[in-house]
Amino acid sequence: MSQAIPFTKGHGTGNDFVVISDPDGVLDLTADQVAALCDRHFGIGADGILRVVRSSAIADGAAAHAAGAEWFMDYRNADGSLAEMCGNGTRVFARYLVEAGLATIEEVPVPIGTRAGVVTLARSELGYEVDLGPWRIEDGETLVRAKGLGVPRPGLGVNVGNPHIVVALPHDEELDGLDLAYRPLLDPEPEHGANVEFVVPSDPLIHDGMGEIRMRVFERGVGETLSCGTGVAAAALAIAVHRALDQPHAV
């Protein structure tokens, strides 16, 4: 028996999502159903699904509910797999809550539950912004192979609520020459996979107090996307660590 499910399509800097409102947690979408909805040829088409559910109505939201976060962002990658966090997704999630009359974020920041913990959404002069919370550099080094890269390159593991491997490249030509229709190979492969960012810092890195980098990203469970909010943060942090320089407050 088929079921009609209302949805909204949203995007954050080109990172696009299918948003499904399920406040009471009655929907039980399988991985195959999520993948079908995200399929760009036979489905709606998206990088992932954002299910809007009350923290009290989903098992993964118990800690968020206890911390005072009414809403939980149940994010699923385009292949149907569960994801801890999505930076652009939280901003789209916030906009949806406001448009649907489910929350007010104009003056007071709103806590949102995710599988990476509770994050805080706020208004800014540019729209909506999220505090990703604590981050860490992972131990060890990962060797990254990618089509068009020529030789494998070392990558730095950065966790900003979800896992990333950041590869610094020397020039734009190498970045533009990557074929990210193919998944980069990681050695060792992280237990739960990782998003991979290929980054070229500008030379000089800082212009008028602003850091500048170029980035392409292969998102775990999705493929190459136009943007990745947590990936942008991970890339900026990795370059800061790699360069070991006094960094600007904005990149």
XYZ file of C-alpha atoms in Angstrom, residues 5-21 34 36-41 43-52 75 78 88-89 91-93 95-97 99 222 226:
47
model
C 4.328 11.884 2.376
C 4.434 15.691 2.075
C 7.943 17.071 1.674
C 9.858 20.312 1.215
C 12.996 20.757 -0.888
C 15.725 22.941 0.559
C 19.391 23.710 0.031
C 22.282 25.337 1.845
C 24.824 26.798 -0.625
C 23.895 24.116 -3.148
C 23.938 21.211 -0.682
C 20.342 20.031 -1.168
C 17.918 18.063 0.963
C 14.455 16.580 1.084
C 12.846 17.818 4.307
C 10.118 15.626 5.801
C 8.078 16.745 8.797
C 15.660 7.008 1.453
C 14.925 6.038 -3.816
C 13.719 9.466 -2.677
C 17.215 10.949 -3.104
C 17.753 9.437 -6.558
C 18.137 12.309 -9.043
C 16.664 10.380 -11.973
C 13.171 10.138 -7.196
C 12.985 13.699 -5.895
C 16.755 14.121 -5.936
C 18.884 15.280 -3.011
C 22.167 14.872 -1.143
C 20.198 13.565 1.832
C 16.986 13.576 3.843
C 16.266 15.741 6.889
C 13.489 14.281 9.031
C 12.028 16.852 11.428
C 19.767 13.098 8.849
C 21.626 9.847 -0.127
C 24.405 22.859 5.924
C 21.579 20.536 6.927
C 20.840 25.604 8.674
C 18.158 24.289 6.315
C 16.557 22.554 9.304
C 14.912 27.698 8.260
C 12.250 24.995 7.983
C 11.396 25.198 11.706
C 8.894 28.787 8.136
C 26.600 10.747 -1.306
C 28.518 21.456 -4.324
